[in-house]
Amino acid sequence: MSRSRPPARVSRDHASESSSSSSPERAADDDTDFFTVQANDSQSSIGVSTFRDMTVSPPMERDVCLSPICMLPAELLIAIFAKLGSTSDLRNCMLVSKTWAMNSVDLLWHRPLCNSWKHLLNVVHSVRKTDGYFAYHELVKRLNLSSLAEQVSDGTVHPLSGCKRVERLTLTNCTKLSDSGVTDLLDGNRSLLALDISGLELITDHTLNTVAANCKRLQGLNITGCRQVTDQSLIAVSENCRHIKRLKFNECSQLTNDSIVALARNCPQILEIDLHKCSLITDISVTSLIANGSHLRELRLAHCELITDEAFLALPNDRTFDSLRILDLTACDQLTDNAVQKAINSAPRLRNLVLAKCRRITDRAVLAITKLGKNLHYVHLGHCAAITDKAVIQLVKTCNRIRYIDLACCHRLTDASIQQLATLPKLRRIGLVKCQAITDRSIMALATAKQGHGSSVSGGSMGTSSLERVHLSYCVHLTLQGIHVLLNHCPSLTHLSLTGVQAFLRDDLTAFCRDAPPEFTEHQRDVFCVFSGPGVNRLRNYLNQEALRFFNADTFIYEEGEGDIAGDEQEVAGLLGAAALGEGGAEADGEDVDEDFLEGSENGAERA
């Protein structure tokens, strides 16, 4: 006679205290959290071992005839439950049996929903229970209160102080919080991996000293806007939290070289650091971060105006820093071509390079950038007014994988540069604000050139472009005809800025624009013209419907045989009237705002 199968056993091994010892990666499902560890960070807390103290009655289980699904190993149950998309489904699973509850509750509670006051009260009520079926306060691994930023105060978070196994704490813009509330959450927490207290202006060194004393395993720290924090507490953090990998110190105006150098020397695993508007930082911090950061991938130094060429010239000549991929030097206006040349030689695998508003940069620096070759994907040279066509043409020829380029206010550039840029096969976004020498010849090139390195703008059939965002504000020589061609040959276009372009300052066209920012003056509002999201498709459809009125052979700017762009007059007239390409594109859900490009192309230039 066959023996009956024993009931499924419940694992009682201790859960790992850490979700991963590797570098935390950013995830798409991260809400507003600044740091995450892996794509499904709930893996850091799932498992039945959390409930080793819970009483289960094996005799009672044996009295019931178990279905096959009840015999599945805990690992499989957890994997199945992890696929459920809603919290209500997980809650229903908890009500099936004790085994199911034990293997689903952790998934439900690793990141409790706190996006409304009602939900937060429910969480507080559960974690404060002393007679609950589960120890809920031990299950919370991620706590994000940023959705209630205006309501959260020290009194709000005090009941959550018992959650000592939180690995990710996000308190972004909870401006009513002070040291008292934040330290309640941090004191005694040995599991914390990431802390985001950006925008908390009441925070002082006391909070960071509490971090240093308790959170030895910290990997990510965001204190953007915490202007009362000084070197003293960050030096303590550097000495006690040596696993730090990601740091954001934007606008921490009291920080000096002392704390940054201490972090560079004591925390060799730093991957990213952002020192935006840390106005007291000088060359020694930059040199120390790069020289000691063998793993450093991102270095952002925007508006650190005291940095000079020496920050890079002091780097050792016999070493290269191949991990460095992103270097942001926006508005470091003391830098010259010498600094760029040394930075390229020291970091030959840079992918993103931002030199916006480095006004001393010339063609010599751009020619140095060409050494990056196929590694370069993103380059921002806005306001580098000394750059000419010669350097840009050479840049395109050698760095043919550029996806994003911004040349705002480079007023020496002509159609020759843009025609060459049009040959970039992967080009998605281009910023040409206030490049006032360009004409419709450039726009036709962007719209109709075969997307391939070295291909000629002339000859061959006109195809579609992969451009997604185009910034052309204050390019005063552009006309309706050229933009119409661009719209019909860029089906992926989601953003088109034409502020200050007279041909588009008409009521029937501006009806498709988005609203001007509220801080704009009356004059700025009068010339504002930005099409975004659905507005691009509506403009395209409108122009196609009105094509016969707007375009005819007599008004088209190019005559037969003129330059590389002009072709047979009949072919061009047919091209302008075509609507098929434009009508097939899917509309965006809403306004698509790209802050990187708006900063260089729109926010500064459109206020001028």
Coordinates of C-alpha atoms in Angstrom, one line a residue:
M1 CA 0.0 0.0 0.0
S2 CA 1.4 3.4 -1.0
R3 CA 2.2 5.8 1.8
S4 CA 0.4 9.1 2.0
R5 CA 2.5 12.1 1.1
P6 CA 3.6 14.2 4.1
P7 CA 2.4 17.8 4.2
A8 CA 4.5 20.6 2.8
R9 CA 7.2 21.7 5.2
V10 CA 7.7 25.3 6.1
S11 CA 11.3 26.7 5.9
R12 CA 12.6 28.2 9.2
D13 CA 15.9 29.5 8.0
H14 CA 16.6 33.1 8.8
A15 CA 16.0 35.5 6.0
S16 CA 18.9 37.4 4.6
E17 CA 19.2 40.8 6.1
S18 CA 20.2 42.4 2.8
S19 CA 18.6 42.3 -0.5
S20 CA 21.9 42.4 -2.3
S21 CA 25.5 43.2 -1.8
S22 CA 25.8 44.3 -5.4
S23 CA 25.3 47.8 -6.7
P24 CA 21.7 48.9 -6.4
E25 CA 20.1 49.3 -9.8
R26 CA 17.2 51.7 -10.7
A27 CA 13.9 50.2 -11.4
A28 CA 10.9 51.2 -13.5
D29 CA 8.4 50.4 -10.7
D30 CA 10.2 52.6 -8.1
D31 CA 7.5 55.2 -7.5
T32 CA 9.5 58.2 -6.4
D33 CA 12.2 56.4 -4.6
F34 CA 15.7 57.6 -5.4
F35 CA 17.5 54.3 -5.0
T36 CA 16.6 50.7 -5.6
V37 CA 18.6 47.5 -5.6
Q38 CA 17.2 45.3 -8.3
A39 CA 14.3 45.0 -10.7
N40 CA 12.1 43.2 -8.2
D41 CA 13.4 44.6 -4.9
S42 CA 10.7 42.7 -3.0
Q43 CA 13.1 39.7 -3.2
S44 CA 15.0 41.3 -0.4
S45 CA 12.1 40.5 2.0
I46 CA 10.0 37.6 0.7
G47 CA 10.2 34.2 2.3
V48 CA 8.6 32.4 5.1
S49 CA 11.5 32.6 7.6
T50 CA 10.2 36.0 8.8
F51 CA 7.5 34.1 10.6
R52 CA 9.5 31.5 12.4
D53 CA 7.8 32.4 15.7
M54 CA 4.3 31.9 14.3
T55 CA 2.5 28.8 15.7
V56 CA 1.2 26.3 13.2
S57 CA -0.7 23.2 14.1
P58 CA 0.6 20.2 12.0
P59 CA -2.2 17.8 13.2
M60 CA -4.8 20.2 12.0
E61 CA -3.1 20.4 8.6
R62 CA -2.9 16.6 8.4
D63 CA -6.6 16.2 9.2
V64 CA -7.4 18.0 5.9
C65 CA -6.9 16.3 2.5
L66 CA -4.4 18.7 0.9
S67 CA -4.8 19.6 -2.8
P68 CA -1.7 19.4 -5.0
I69 CA -1.2 23.2 -5.0
C70 CA -1.0 23.1 -1.2
M71 CA 2.0 20.8 -1.5
L72 CA 4.0 23.2 -3.6
P73 CA 7.3 24.3 -2.1
A74 CA 7.4 27.7 -0.5
E75 CA 9.8 29.0 -3.2
L76 CA 7.2 28.2 -6.0
L77 CA 4.3 29.7 -4.1
I78 CA 6.3 32.9 -3.6
A79 CA 7.2 33.0 -7.3
I80 CA 3.6 32.6 -8.2
F81 CA 2.3 35.2 -5.8
A82 CA 5.0 37.7 -7.0
K83 CA 3.3 37.7 -10.4
L84 CA 0.0 39.0 -9.0
G85 CA -0.5 42.6 -9.9
S86 CA -2.8 44.0 -7.2
T87 CA -2.7 44.2 -3.4
S88 CA -6.3 42.9 -3.2
D89 CA -5.3 39.7 -5.0
L90 CA -2.4 39.2 -2.5
R91 CA -4.8 39.8 0.4
N92 CA -7.2 37.2 -0.9
C93 CA -4.3 34.7 -1.1
M94 CA -3.6 35.4 2.5
L95 CA -7.1 34.3 3.4
V96 CA -6.8 30.8 1.8
S97 CA -4.7 29.1 4.4
K98 CA -1.9 29.6 6.9
T99 CA 0.7 28.3 4.4
W100 CA -0.5 30.7 1.7
A101 CA -0.6 33.6 4.2
M102 CA 2.9 32.9 5.4
N103 CA 4.2 33.0 1.8
S104 CA 2.2 36.0 0.5
V105 CA 2.1 38.4 3.5
D106 CA 5.7 39.5 2.9
L107 CA 5.0 40.4 -0.7
L108 CA 2.0 42.5 0.5
W109 CA 3.9 44.3 3.3
H110 CA 7.4 44.8 2.0
R111 CA 6.3 48.1 0.6
P112 CA 3.0 49.2 2.2
L113 CA 0.9 51.6 0.3
C114 CA 1.1 55.1 1.8
N115 CA -0.2 57.3 -1.0
S116 CA -3.2 58.6 0.9
W117 CA -3.9 59.6 4.5
K118 CA -6.3 56.7 4.9
H119 CA -3.8 54.1 3.7
L120 CA -1.2 55.6 6.0
L121 CA -3.5 55.3 9.0
N122 CA -4.2 51.7 8.2
V123 CA -0.4 51.0 8.0
V124 CA 0.2 52.7 11.4
H125 CA -2.7 50.8 13.0
S126 CA -1.3 47.4 11.8
V127 CA 2.4 48.0 12.7
R128 CA 1.4 49.1 16.2
K129 CA -0.5 45.9 17.0
T130 CA 1.0 43.8 19.7
D131 CA -1.4 40.8 19.2
G132 CA -1.4 40.6 15.4
Y133 CA -1.1 37.3 13.6
F134 CA 2.1 38.7 12.0
A135 CA 4.8 41.0 13.2
Y136 CA 4.0 43.6 10.5
H137 CA 6.5 46.1 11.7
E138 CA 9.3 43.6 10.9
L139 CA 7.9 43.1 7.4
V140 CA 8.2 46.7 6.1
K141 CA 11.3 47.0 3.9
R142 CA 10.5 50.0 1.9
L143 CA 8.7 53.1 3.3
N144 CA 7.8 56.0 1.0
L145 CA 5.9 58.9 2.4
S146 CA 6.6 61.4 -0.4
S147 CA 3.0 61.3 -1.8
L148 CA 1.9 62.9 1.5
A149 CA 4.8 65.3 1.7
E150 CA 2.7 68.3 2.7
Q151 CA 1.0 66.5 5.5
V152 CA 3.7 64.4 7.1
S153 CA 5.2 65.8 10.3
D154 CA 7.3 64.5 13.2
G155 CA 4.2 63.3 14.9
T156 CA 3.1 61.4 11.8
V157 CA 6.2 59.2 11.6
H158 CA 6.7 58.6 15.3
P159 CA 4.3 55.6 15.3
L160 CA 6.4 54.1 12.5
S161 CA 9.6 54.2 14.6
G162 CA 9.2 50.5 15.4
C163 CA 9.9 49.5 11.8
K164 CA 13.6 48.8 12.3
R165 CA 14.1 46.6 9.2
V166 CA 13.4 49.3 6.6
E167 CA 15.9 49.1 3.8
R168 CA 14.7 52.1 1.7
L169 CA 13.4 55.2 3.3
T170 CA 12.0 57.9 1.1
L171 CA 10.9 61.2 2.6
T172 CA 11.3 63.5 -0.4
N173 CA 10.0 67.0 0.2
C174 CA 8.4 66.2 3.6
T175 CA 9.3 69.7 4.6
K176 CA 7.6 69.6 8.0
L177 CA 10.0 66.9 9.2
S178 CA 12.8 67.8 11.5
D179 CA 15.7 65.9 13.0
S180 CA 13.4 64.6 15.7
G181 CA 11.1 62.7 13.3
V182 CA 13.8 61.4 11.0
T183 CA 16.0 60.2 13.7
D184 CA 13.1 58.3 15.3
L185 CA 13.0 56.2 12.1
L186 CA 16.8 55.8 11.8
D187 CA 17.8 55.1 15.4
G188 CA 18.3 51.3 15.8
N189 CA 17.9 50.5 12.1
R190 CA 20.8 48.3 11.0
S191 CA 19.3 47.4 7.7
L192 CA 19.0 50.7 5.9
L193 CA 20.5 50.7 2.4
A194 CA 19.1 54.0 0.9
L195 CA 17.9 57.2 2.5
D196 CA 16.2 60.1 0.6
I197 CA 15.6 63.2 2.6
S198 CA 15.9 65.7 -0.3
G199 CA 14.1 69.0 0.3
L200 CA 14.1 68.7 4.1
E201 CA 15.5 72.1 5.0
L202 CA 15.1 71.6 8.7
I203 CA 17.5 68.7 8.8
T204 CA 20.9 69.3 10.4
D205 CA 24.0 67.4 11.2
H206 CA 22.2 65.5 14.0
T207 CA 20.3 63.4 11.5
L208 CA 23.5 62.5 9.5
N209 CA 25.3 61.7 12.7
T210 CA 22.5 59.3 13.6
V211 CA 22.9 57.7 10.1
A212 CA 26.7 57.3 10.8
A213 CA 26.0 55.7 14.1
N214 CA 23.4 53.2 13.0
C215 CA 23.3 52.6 9.2
K216 CA 26.7 50.9 8.5
R217 CA 25.3 49.2 5.4
L218 CA 24.1 52.4 3.7
Q219 CA 24.6 52.5 0.0
G220 CA 22.6 55.5 -1.2
L221 CA 22.2 59.0 0.3
N222 CA 20.2 61.9 -1.1
I223 CA 20.3 65.1 0.9
T224 CA 19.5 67.5 -1.9
G225 CA 18.5 70.9 -0.5
C226 CA 19.6 70.1 3.1
R227 CA 21.4 73.4 3.4
Q228 CA 22.1 73.1 7.2
V229 CA 24.3 69.9 6.7
T230 CA 28.0 70.6 7.1
D231 CA 31.3 68.8 6.6
Q232 CA 31.3 67.4 10.2
S233 CA 28.5 64.9 9.8
L234 CA 29.4 63.8 6.3
I235 CA 33.0 63.1 7.5
A236 CA 31.4 60.9 10.1
V237 CA 29.3 59.2 7.5
S238 CA 32.4 58.6 5.3
E239 CA 34.1 56.9 8.2
N240 CA 31.3 54.6 9.3
C241 CA 29.3 53.9 6.1
R242 CA 32.0 52.7 3.8
H243 CA 29.7 50.8 1.4
I244 CA 28.2 54.0 0.0
K245 CA 27.7 54.0 -3.7
R246 CA 25.3 56.8 -4.7
L247 CA 25.4 60.4 -3.3
K248 CA 23.3 63.5 -4.1
F249 CA 24.4 66.7 -2.4
N250 CA 22.7 69.2 -4.7
E251 CA 22.6 72.7 -3.2
C252 CA 24.2 71.7 0.0
S253 CA 25.9 75.0 0.1
Q254 CA 28.0 74.5 3.3
L255 CA 29.9 71.5 2.0
T256 CA 33.6 72.0 1.3
N257 CA 36.5 70.0 0.1
D258 CA 37.0 68.4 3.5
S259 CA 33.9 66.2 3.4
I260 CA 34.1 65.4 -0.3
V261 CA 37.8 64.3 -0.1
A262 CA 36.9 62.2 3.0
L263 CA 34.2 60.4 1.1
A264 CA 36.5 59.9 -1.9
R265 CA 39.2 58.3 0.3
N266 CA 37.0 56.3 2.7
C267 CA 34.3 55.1 0.3
P268 CA 36.0 53.4 -2.7
Q269 CA 32.8 51.9 -4.0
I270 CA 31.2 55.2 -5.0
L271 CA 29.4 54.9 -8.3
E272 CA 27.6 58.2 -8.6
I273 CA 28.0 61.6 -7.0
D274 CA 26.1 64.8 -7.7
L275 CA 27.5 68.1 -6.4
H276 CA 25.2 70.5 -8.3
K277 CA 25.5 74.0 -6.9
C278 CA 27.9 73.0 -4.1
S279 CA 29.5 76.3 -4.6
L280 CA 32.5 75.8 -2.2
I281 CA 33.9 72.8 -4.0
T282 CA 37.2 73.3 -5.8
D283 CA 39.7 71.4 -7.8
I284 CA 41.0 69.1 -5.1
S285 CA 37.6 67.4 -4.6
V286 CA 37.3 66.6 -8.3
T287 CA 40.8 65.2 -8.6
S288 CA 40.3 63.1 -5.5
L289 CA 37.0 61.7 -6.6
I290 CA 38.3 60.6 -9.9
A291 CA 41.7 59.4 -8.8
N292 CA 40.3 57.3 -5.9
G293 CA 37.1 56.3 -7.6
S294 CA 38.0 53.2 -9.7
H295 CA 34.3 52.4 -9.9
L296 CA 33.0 55.9 -10.4
R297 CA 30.5 56.1 -13.3
E298 CA 28.8 59.5 -12.9
L299 CA 30.3 62.7 -11.8
R300 CA 28.0 65.7 -11.9
L301 CA 29.6 69.1 -11.1
A302 CA 27.0 71.6 -12.6
H303 CA 27.5 75.1 -11.4
C304 CA 30.6 74.4 -9.3
E305 CA 32.1 77.6 -10.5
L306 CA 35.4 77.4 -8.6
I307 CA 36.6 74.4 -10.6
T308 CA 39.5 75.2 -13.0
D309 CA 41.6 73.2 -15.5
E310 CA 43.8 72.0 -12.6
A311 CA 41.0 69.7 -11.4
F312 CA 41.8 67.5 -14.5
L313 CA 45.4 68.4 -15.2
A314 CA 46.3 67.0 -11.8
L315 CA 45.1 63.5 -12.7
P316 CA 47.9 61.0 -13.1
N317 CA 49.1 60.6 -16.7
D318 CA 49.7 56.9 -16.4
R319 CA 46.1 55.9 -15.5
T320 CA 42.8 55.9 -17.3
F321 CA 39.4 55.7 -15.6
D322 CA 37.4 53.5 -17.8
S323 CA 34.4 53.3 -15.5
L324 CA 33.5 57.0 -15.8
R325 CA 30.6 57.3 -18.2
I326 CA 28.8 60.5 -17.4
L327 CA 30.6 63.9 -16.8
D328 CA 28.5 67.0 -16.2
L329 CA 30.4 70.3 -16.2
T330 CA 27.5 72.7 -16.8
A331 CA 28.5 76.3 -16.1
C332 CA 32.0 75.5 -14.9
D333 CA 33.0 78.5 -16.9
Q334 CA 36.7 78.6 -15.9
L335 CA 37.3 75.5 -17.8
T336 CA 39.2 75.7 -21.1
D337 CA 40.1 73.3 -23.9
N338 CA 43.0 72.0 -21.9
A339 CA 40.7 70.6 -19.2
V340 CA 38.5 68.9 -21.8
Q341 CA 41.5 67.3 -23.6
K342 CA 42.8 65.9 -20.3
A343 CA 39.3 64.7 -19.2
I344 CA 38.9 62.8 -22.5
N345 CA 42.4 61.2 -22.2
S346 CA 41.7 60.2 -18.6
A347 CA 38.2 58.9 -19.3
P348 CA 38.2 57.5 -22.8
R349 CA 34.9 55.7 -22.4
L350 CA 32.7 58.6 -21.6
R351 CA 29.1 58.2 -22.9
N352 CA 27.5 61.5 -21.8
L353 CA 29.4 64.7 -21.7
V354 CA 27.8 68.0 -20.7
L355 CA 29.8 71.2 -21.3
A356 CA 26.9 73.6 -21.5
K357 CA 27.8 77.2 -20.7
C358 CA 31.5 76.5 -20.6
R359 CA 32.0 79.6 -22.7
R360 CA 35.8 79.2 -23.1
I361 CA 35.4 76.0 -25.1
T362 CA 36.5 76.2 -28.7
D363 CA 36.9 73.9 -31.7
R364 CA 40.0 72.4 -30.1
A365 CA 37.9 70.9 -27.3
V366 CA 35.4 69.5 -29.7
L367 CA 38.1 67.9 -31.8
A368 CA 39.4 66.3 -28.5
I369 CA 35.9 64.9 -27.9
T370 CA 36.0 63.1 -31.3
K371 CA 38.5 60.6 -29.6
L372 CA 35.5 59.1 -27.8
G373 CA 34.3 57.7 -31.1
K374 CA 31.4 55.3 -30.9
N375 CA 31.3 55.6 -27.1
L376 CA 29.7 59.0 -27.2
H377 CA 25.9 59.0 -27.0
Y378 CA 25.0 62.4 -25.5
V379 CA 26.8 65.7 -25.9
H380 CA 25.7 69.1 -24.7
L381 CA 27.6 72.1 -26.0
G382 CA 24.9 74.8 -25.5
H383 CA 26.3 78.3 -25.2
C384 CA 29.7 77.3 -26.4
A385 CA 29.6 80.1 -28.9
A386 CA 33.1 79.8 -30.2
I387 CA 32.3 76.4 -31.9
T388 CA 32.3 76.4 -35.7
D389 CA 31.0 74.1 -38.5
K390 CA 34.5 72.5 -38.9
A391 CA 34.5 71.0 -35.4
V392 CA 30.8 69.8 -35.5
I393 CA 31.3 68.2 -38.9
Q394 CA 34.3 66.3 -37.7
L395 CA 32.5 65.3 -34.5
V396 CA 29.7 63.7 -36.5
K397 CA 32.1 61.8 -38.8
T398 CA 33.9 60.2 -35.8
C399 CA 31.1 59.8 -33.2
N400 CA 28.4 58.4 -35.3
R401 CA 26.4 56.9 -32.4
I402 CA 25.3 60.2 -31.0
R403 CA 21.7 60.1 -29.9
Y404 CA 21.3 63.5 -28.2
I405 CA 23.1 66.7 -29.1
D406 CA 22.4 70.2 -28.0
L407 CA 24.1 73.2 -29.7
A408 CA 21.9 76.0 -28.4
C409 CA 23.3 79.5 -28.9
C410 CA 26.2 78.3 -31.0
H411 CA 25.5 81.2 -33.4
R412 CA 28.5 80.4 -35.7
L413 CA 26.9 77.2 -36.9
T414 CA 25.4 77.1 -40.4
D415 CA 23.4 74.7 -42.5
A416 CA 26.6 72.8 -43.3
S417 CA 26.7 71.5 -39.7
I418 CA 23.1 70.5 -39.5
Q419 CA 23.2 68.7 -42.8
Q420 CA 26.0 66.6 -41.4
L421 CA 24.2 66.0 -38.2
A422 CA 21.2 64.7 -40.2
T423 CA 23.3 61.7 -41.2
L424 CA 23.6 60.4 -37.7
P425 CA 21.8 57.0 -37.8
K426 CA 20.7 57.1 -34.1
L427 CA 19.8 60.7 -33.6
R428 CA 16.7 61.2 -31.5
R429 CA 16.9 64.7 -30.0
I430 CA 18.6 67.8 -31.2
G431 CA 18.7 71.3 -29.7
L432 CA 19.4 74.3 -32.0
V433 CA 17.9 77.1 -30.1
K434 CA 19.1 80.5 -31.3
C435 CA 21.2 79.0 -34.0
Q436 CA 20.0 81.9 -36.1
A437 CA 22.1 81.2 -39.2
I438 CA 20.3 78.0 -40.1
T439 CA 17.5 77.9 -42.7
D440 CA 14.9 75.5 -44.1
R441 CA 17.8 73.8 -45.8
S442 CA 18.8 72.4 -42.4
I443 CA 15.2 71.3 -41.6
M444 CA 14.8 69.6 -44.9
A445 CA 18.1 67.7 -44.2
L446 CA 16.9 66.6 -40.8
A447 CA 13.6 65.4 -42.2
T448 CA 14.6 63.7 -45.4
A449 CA 18.2 62.5 -45.1
K450 CA 18.8 58.8 -45.2
Q451 CA 19.6 57.9 -41.6
G452 CA 23.0 56.4 -42.0
H453 CA 26.6 57.5 -41.3
G454 CA 28.2 59.1 -44.4
S455 CA 25.0 59.1 -46.4
S456 CA 24.4 62.1 -48.6
V457 CA 21.4 64.4 -48.1
S458 CA 20.9 64.5 -51.8
G459 CA 20.0 61.5 -54.0
G460 CA 17.9 58.5 -53.2
S461 CA 14.4 58.5 -51.9
M462 CA 13.3 60.5 -49.0
G463 CA 12.5 58.3 -45.9
T464 CA 11.4 58.9 -42.4
S465 CA 13.4 60.3 -39.6
S466 CA 13.7 58.8 -36.1
L467 CA 13.8 62.3 -34.4
E468 CA 11.7 62.5 -31.2
R469 CA 12.5 66.0 -29.9
V470 CA 13.6 69.1 -31.9
H471 CA 14.3 72.5 -30.4
L472 CA 14.3 75.3 -32.9
S473 CA 13.2 78.4 -30.9
Y474 CA 14.5 81.7 -32.2
C475 CA 15.8 80.2 -35.5
V476 CA 14.2 83.2 -37.2
H477 CA 14.8 82.2 -40.8
L478 CA 12.6 79.1 -40.6
T479 CA 9.4 79.0 -42.6
L480 CA 6.1 77.0 -42.5
Q481 CA 7.2 74.9 -45.5
G482 CA 10.3 73.5 -43.9
I483 CA 8.5 72.6 -40.6
H484 CA 5.7 70.9 -42.5
V485 CA 8.2 68.6 -44.1
L486 CA 9.8 67.9 -40.8
L487 CA 6.4 67.0 -39.3
N488 CA 5.5 64.7 -42.1
H489 CA 8.8 62.8 -42.0
C490 CA 9.2 62.5 -38.3
P491 CA 6.4 60.2 -37.1
S492 CA 8.0 59.7 -33.7
L493 CA 8.2 63.4 -33.0
T494 CA 6.7 64.3 -29.6
H495 CA 8.2 67.7 -28.9
L496 CA 8.8 70.7 -31.2
S497 CA 9.8 74.1 -29.9
L498 CA 9.4 77.1 -32.2
T499 CA 9.3 80.0 -29.7
G500 CA 10.1 83.3 -31.5
V501 CA 9.7 81.9 -35.0
Q502 CA 7.5 84.4 -36.6
A503 CA 5.9 82.1 -39.1
F504 CA 4.3 80.2 -36.3
L505 CA 3.0 83.0 -34.1
R506 CA -0.5 82.8 -35.6
D507 CA -3.6 82.1 -33.7
D508 CA -4.6 79.1 -35.8
L509 CA -1.3 77.4 -35.1
T510 CA -0.6 78.4 -31.5
A511 CA -4.0 76.9 -30.7
F512 CA -2.1 73.6 -30.7
C513 CA 0.7 74.8 -28.3
R514 CA 0.9 74.0 -24.7
D515 CA 0.5 76.8 -22.1
A516 CA 3.5 79.0 -21.3
P517 CA 5.0 78.6 -17.8
P518 CA 3.3 80.9 -15.3
E519 CA 6.5 82.7 -14.4
F520 CA 6.9 84.0 -18.0
T521 CA 6.5 87.8 -18.7
E522 CA 3.8 89.1 -21.1
H523 CA 6.3 89.4 -23.9
Q524 CA 7.6 85.9 -23.3
R525 CA 4.1 84.6 -23.4
D526 CA 3.4 86.4 -26.7
V527 CA 6.3 84.6 -28.5
F528 CA 6.0 81.3 -26.7
C529 CA 5.4 78.4 -29.1
V530 CA 6.0 74.8 -28.0
F531 CA 4.2 71.8 -29.4
S532 CA 4.2 68.8 -27.1
G533 CA 2.6 65.4 -27.0
P534 CA -0.8 65.4 -28.8
G535 CA -0.2 69.0 -29.9
V536 CA 2.4 67.8 -32.4
N537 CA 0.0 65.4 -34.1
R538 CA -2.7 68.0 -34.1
L539 CA -0.4 70.5 -35.8
R540 CA 0.7 67.9 -38.3
N541 CA -2.9 67.0 -39.2
Y542 CA -4.0 70.7 -39.4
L543 CA -1.1 71.6 -41.8
N544 CA -1.8 68.6 -44.0
Q545 CA -5.5 69.6 -44.2
E546 CA -4.5 73.2 -45.1
A547 CA -1.6 72.2 -47.4
L548 CA -3.1 73.6 -50.6
R549 CA -3.5 77.0 -49.1
F550 CA 0.0 77.1 -47.4
F551 CA 2.1 75.5 -50.1
N552 CA 2.4 75.9 -53.8
A553 CA 5.2 75.9 -56.3
D554 CA 5.3 79.7 -56.4
T555 CA 5.9 80.2 -52.6
F556 CA 8.2 77.2 -51.9
I557 CA 11.6 78.6 -50.9
Y558 CA 13.7 76.3 -53.0
E559 CA 13.9 76.6 -56.7
E560 CA 14.7 73.7 -59.0
G561 CA 18.4 72.9 -59.1
E562 CA 19.3 75.0 -56.1
G563 CA 21.8 73.3 -53.7
D564 CA 21.7 69.7 -52.5
I565 CA 18.1 69.8 -51.1
A566 CA 16.1 71.2 -54.0
G567 CA 14.7 68.6 -56.4
D568 CA 12.0 68.3 -59.0
E569 CA 9.3 70.9 -58.2
Q570 CA 6.5 68.5 -58.8
E571 CA 8.0 65.9 -56.5
V572 CA 8.4 68.5 -53.7
A573 CA 4.8 69.7 -54.0
G574 CA 3.6 66.1 -53.7
L575 CA 5.8 65.6 -50.7
L576 CA 4.4 68.6 -48.9
G577 CA 0.9 67.4 -49.5
A578 CA 1.4 63.9 -48.2
A579 CA -0.4 63.2 -44.9
A580 CA 0.0 59.4 -44.6
L581 CA 3.2 59.5 -42.5
G582 CA 1.9 62.0 -40.0
E583 CA -1.5 60.4 -39.4
G584 CA -0.2 57.0 -38.4
G585 CA 1.8 58.0 -35.3
A586 CA 0.4 57.2 -31.9
E587 CA -0.4 60.2 -29.7
A588 CA 1.5 60.6 -26.5
D589 CA -0.5 60.4 -23.3
G590 CA 0.5 63.9 -22.2
E591 CA 3.1 66.5 -22.4
D592 CA 6.5 65.0 -22.8
V593 CA 9.1 67.2 -20.9
D594 CA 12.8 66.5 -21.2
E595 CA 14.5 68.5 -18.4
D596 CA 18.0 67.9 -19.8
F597 CA 17.2 69.6 -23.1
L598 CA 14.8 72.2 -21.6
E599 CA 17.5 73.4 -19.3
G600 CA 19.9 74.2 -22.1
S601 CA 17.6 75.0 -24.9
E602 CA 14.3 76.4 -23.5
N603 CA 14.5 77.7 -20.0
G604 CA 17.5 79.9 -20.6
A605 CA 17.0 80.9 -24.2
E606 CA 13.3 81.6 -24.2
R607 CA 13.5 84.0 -21.4
A608 CA 16.1 86.1 -23.3

